[in-house]
Short mmCIF file of C-alpha atoms in Angstrom, two decimals:
data_model
loop_
_atom_site.label_atom_id
_atom_site.label_comp_id
_atom_site.label_asym_id
_atom_site.label_seq_id
_atom_site.Cartn_x
_atom_site.Cartn_y
_atom_site.Cartn_z
CA MET A 1135 -69.36 -29.77 40.17
CA LYS A 1136 -67.18 -27.25 36.80
CA ILE A 1137 -64.08 -29.22 38.40
CA VAL A 1138 -65.77 -32.44 37.12
CA LYS A 1139 -67.43 -30.91 33.84
CA LYS A 1140 -64.12 -29.69 33.48
CA THR A 1141 -61.07 -33.19 33.73
CA TRP A 1142 -64.10 -34.08 31.55
CA ILE A 1143 -64.10 -32.40 28.95
CA GLY A 1144 -59.82 -32.52 29.34
CA ILE A 1145 -60.20 -36.41 29.40
CA LEU A 1146 -62.20 -36.73 25.94
CA ALA A 1147 -60.27 -33.60 24.78
CA LEU A 1148 -57.41 -36.11 25.73
CA ALA A 1149 -58.63 -39.35 24.26
CA THR A 1150 -59.25 -37.60 20.75
CA ALA A 1151 -56.10 -36.09 20.23
CA VAL A 1152 -55.03 -40.05 20.77
CA VAL A 1153 -57.27 -41.85 18.85
CA ALA A 1154 -56.34 -39.53 16.07
CA ALA A 1155 -52.60 -39.79 16.11
CA CYS A 1156 -52.84 -43.03 15.28
CA THR A 1157 -55.33 -43.08 12.93
CA SER A 1158 -53.29 -40.58 11.50
CA THR A 1159 -50.35 -42.50 11.68
CA LYS A 1160 -51.72 -45.52 9.99
CA ARG A 1161 -53.06 -43.33 8.13
CA THR A 1162 -49.74 -41.62 6.89
CA SER A 1163 -48.59 -45.20 6.67
CA GLU A 1164 -51.10 -46.53 4.42
CA SER A 1165 -50.65 -43.75 2.06
CA ALA A 1166 -47.13 -44.42 2.00
CA GLU A 1167 -47.38 -47.58 1.94
CA ALA A 1168 -49.31 -47.79 -2.06
CA VAL A 1169 -47.55 -45.12 -4.03
CA PRO A 1170 -44.25 -47.05 -4.49
CA PRO A 1171 -40.94 -45.07 -4.14
CA ALA A 1172 -39.57 -42.95 -7.53
CA ASP A 1173 -37.28 -44.81 -9.61
CA ASN A 1174 -35.64 -41.66 -10.87
CA ASP A 1175 -32.01 -43.27 -10.77
CA GLU A 1176 -34.04 -45.95 -13.17
CA LEU A 1177 -33.26 -44.27 -16.92
CA GLY A 1178 -31.02 -41.60 -17.65
CA GLU A 1179 -31.58 -38.39 -20.20
CA ASN A 1180 -29.19 -40.06 -23.06
CA GLU A 1181 -31.09 -43.83 -22.02
CA ASN A 1182 -34.31 -42.46 -22.62
CA ALA A 1183 -33.92 -40.57 -25.66
CA THR A 1184 -32.57 -44.16 -27.47
CA MET A 1185 -35.10 -46.55 -25.70
CA PRO A 1186 -37.43 -48.33 -28.17
CA LYS A 1187 -41.39 -47.56 -28.55
CA ASP A 1188 -42.57 -49.89 -26.16
CA SER A 1189 -40.10 -48.81 -23.60
CA ILE A 1190 -41.35 -45.55 -23.62
CA ASN A 1191 -44.91 -46.33 -23.77
CA ALA A 1192 -44.19 -48.33 -21.05
CA ARG A 1193 -42.79 -46.01 -18.98
CA ARG A 1194 -45.35 -42.87 -19.45
CA ALA A 1195 -47.80 -45.42 -18.77
CA GLU A 1196 -46.26 -45.88 -15.13
CA LEU A 1197 -45.76 -42.35 -15.03
CA GLN A 1198 -48.81 -42.12 -15.39
CA ALA A 1199 -50.61 -44.82 -12.84
CA ARG A 1200 -48.14 -43.28 -9.48
CA LEU A 1201 -48.33 -39.74 -11.16
CA GLU A 1202 -53.30 -41.33 -10.98
CA LYS A 1203 -51.93 -42.81 -7.73
CA LEU A 1204 -50.86 -40.09 -6.07
CA ARG A 1205 -53.25 -37.35 -6.96
CA ALA A 1206 -56.14 -39.97 -5.15
CA ILE A 1207 -54.64 -40.12 -2.28
CA ILE A 1208 -53.69 -36.16 -2.75
CA LYS A 1209 -57.52 -35.12 -2.78
CA ASP A 1210 -58.33 -38.06 -0.26
CA ARG A 1211 -55.75 -36.82 2.49
CA GLU A 1212 -57.63 -32.65 1.06
CA MET A 1213 -61.32 -34.31 1.99
CA SER A 1214 -60.17 -35.85 5.56
CA CYS A 1215 -61.19 -33.79 7.84
CA VAL A 1216 -57.79 -35.10 10.94
CA TYR A 1217 -57.67 -34.04 14.70
CA GLY A 1218 -55.15 -34.55 17.50
CA SER A 1219 -52.62 -31.69 18.52
CA PRO A 1220 -50.46 -29.30 16.72
CA GLU A 1221 -47.51 -31.63 15.88
CA VAL A 1222 -50.57 -33.73 14.73
CA LEU A 1223 -51.76 -31.89 11.96
CA GLN A 1224 -47.69 -29.89 10.77
CA GLU A 1225 -46.70 -33.81 10.32
CA TYR A 1226 -50.51 -34.45 8.36
CA SER A 1227 -49.69 -31.16 6.04
CA ALA A 1228 -46.26 -32.19 5.64
CA HIS A 1229 -45.99 -35.25 4.74
CA THR A 1230 -49.13 -34.05 2.56
CA ARG A 1231 -46.84 -31.25 0.75
CA GLU A 1232 -44.75 -34.29 0.12
CA LEU A 1233 -47.06 -36.28 -1.71
CA ARG A 1234 -48.18 -33.05 -4.14
CA HIS A 1235 -43.99 -31.81 -4.23
CA GLU A 1236 -43.81 -35.61 -6.00
CA ALA A 1237 -47.31 -35.15 -8.19
CA ASP A 1238 -45.12 -32.13 -9.74
CA SER A 1239 -42.31 -33.90 -10.57
CA LEU A 1240 -44.27 -36.79 -12.10
CA GLN A 1241 -45.95 -34.84 -13.77
CA ASN A 1242 -42.50 -32.75 -14.99
CA GLU A 1243 -41.10 -35.96 -16.45
CA LEU A 1244 -43.87 -36.58 -17.65
CA LEU A 1245 -44.66 -33.75 -19.69
CA GLN A 1246 -41.02 -34.52 -20.76
CA MET A 1247 -41.58 -36.94 -22.42
CA LEU A 1248 -44.19 -36.07 -23.85
CA GLN A 1249 -42.22 -32.44 -25.59
CA SER A 1250 -40.18 -35.12 -26.32
CA GLU A 1251 -41.71 -37.50 -27.94
CA LYS A 1252 -43.53 -34.30 -29.68
CA ASP A 1253 -41.06 -32.51 -31.11
CA THR A 1254 -39.04 -35.99 -32.25
CA LEU A 1255 -42.82 -36.80 -34.31
CA GLN A 1256 -42.74 -33.16 -35.29
CA ASP A 1257 -39.07 -33.44 -36.83
CA ARG A 1258 -40.12 -36.60 -38.93
CA LEU A 1259 -43.40 -34.67 -39.73
CA ASP A 1260 -41.20 -31.74 -41.63
CA SER A 1261 -38.80 -34.20 -43.26
CA ILE A 1262 -41.96 -36.30 -44.99
CA ASP A 1263 -43.42 -32.41 -45.59
CA GLU A 1264 -40.15 -31.38 -47.24
CA THR A 1265 -39.57 -34.40 -49.40
CA VAL A 1266 -43.65 -34.32 -49.91
CA LYS A 1267 -42.66 -31.11 -51.81
CA ASN A 1268 -40.32 -31.67 -53.10
CA ARG A 1269 -41.67 -34.73 -55.33
CA SER A 1270 -44.80 -32.88 -55.72
CA GLY A 1271 -44.23 -31.29 -58.82
CA ALA A 1272 -42.03 -33.54 -60.34
CA LYS A 1273 -42.26 -35.14 -63.65
CA VAL A 1274 -41.39 -38.36 -63.87
CA TYR A 1275 -40.64 -40.02 -66.97
CA GLY A 1276 -40.35 -43.88 -67.60
CA PRO A 1277 -42.25 -47.46 -67.58
CA PRO A 1278 -45.27 -47.71 -66.38
CA GLU A 1279 -44.11 -49.93 -63.53
CA MET A 1280 -41.75 -46.83 -62.47
CA ILE A 1281 -43.91 -44.27 -62.55
CA ASN A 1282 -46.51 -46.82 -60.58
CA ARG A 1283 -43.83 -46.89 -58.12
CA TYR A 1284 -42.84 -43.58 -57.74
CA SER A 1285 -46.47 -42.59 -57.21
CA ASN A 1286 -46.96 -45.37 -54.68
CA ARG A 1287 -44.01 -43.69 -51.94
CA ASN A 1288 -46.10 -40.23 -52.78
CA LYS A 1289 -48.95 -41.94 -51.17
CA GLU A 1290 -46.85 -44.00 -48.61
CA LEU A 1291 -45.47 -40.75 -47.30
CA ARG A 1292 -48.47 -38.88 -47.70
CA GLU A 1293 -50.38 -41.33 -45.63
CA ASN A 1294 -46.94 -41.08 -43.59
CA ARG A 1295 -47.59 -37.35 -42.37
CA ASP A 1296 -51.37 -37.47 -42.05
CA SER A 1297 -50.56 -40.57 -39.01
CA LEU A 1298 -47.47 -38.64 -38.18
CA GLN A 1299 -50.64 -35.34 -37.59
CA HIS A 1300 -52.63 -37.84 -36.17
CA GLU A 1301 -49.48 -39.05 -33.49
CA ILE A 1302 -48.53 -35.48 -32.46
CA GLU A 1303 -52.26 -34.56 -32.11
CA LYS A 1304 -52.54 -37.42 -29.64
CA ILE A 1305 -49.62 -36.25 -27.56
CA ASP A 1306 -51.29 -32.31 -27.45
CA GLU A 1307 -54.16 -33.66 -26.49
CA GLU A 1308 -51.93 -36.26 -23.56
CA ILE A 1309 -50.13 -32.94 -22.05
CA PHE A 1310 -53.65 -31.22 -22.26
CA ASN A 1311 -55.58 -33.65 -20.10
CA ILE A 1312 -52.13 -34.11 -17.52
CA ASN A 1313 -52.48 -29.74 -17.51
CA ASN A 1314 -56.09 -29.62 -16.92
CA SER A 1315 -56.02 -32.78 -14.15
CA SER A 1316 -52.66 -30.81 -12.08
CA LYS A 1317 -55.22 -28.16 -11.70
CA GLN A 1318 -58.28 -29.85 -10.25
#
């Protein structure tokens, strides 16, 4: 009787391992298909700096979307219960580590892109601040049209400064959100 029980338990354990291996492999291939391959060759360092703002925003949105997909897949993999042989478990863990590494790389690329954009905006803001500072105490003499033009230009500069400050704050908020979402 004990031999029958041990044999039956062995058969069930083997069947469970086979089912787990089959479903684990299927889940792994589905996860790999859900994440497109990295396009690291697509943009060089110098090309990124000269790209138009729409292209940069599109690239940033693409990176953000890929990062969110990867994080969802990683979270799903971490929450799933995996059964099987040690080799199956090791392969599953290795693939999860690869996904985490790719997510970290995407996050770093995204943060670098945001920091570069922030630095560019900050340089422009500093330039406008210097111009406003130099123009603020000036006495303007001349016809009313010239005085109005000067006042309108000062107003435009202040509006540009406020707009740049708002953009920098938005980028800081994005950087904060990206850093916090990686800790979850």
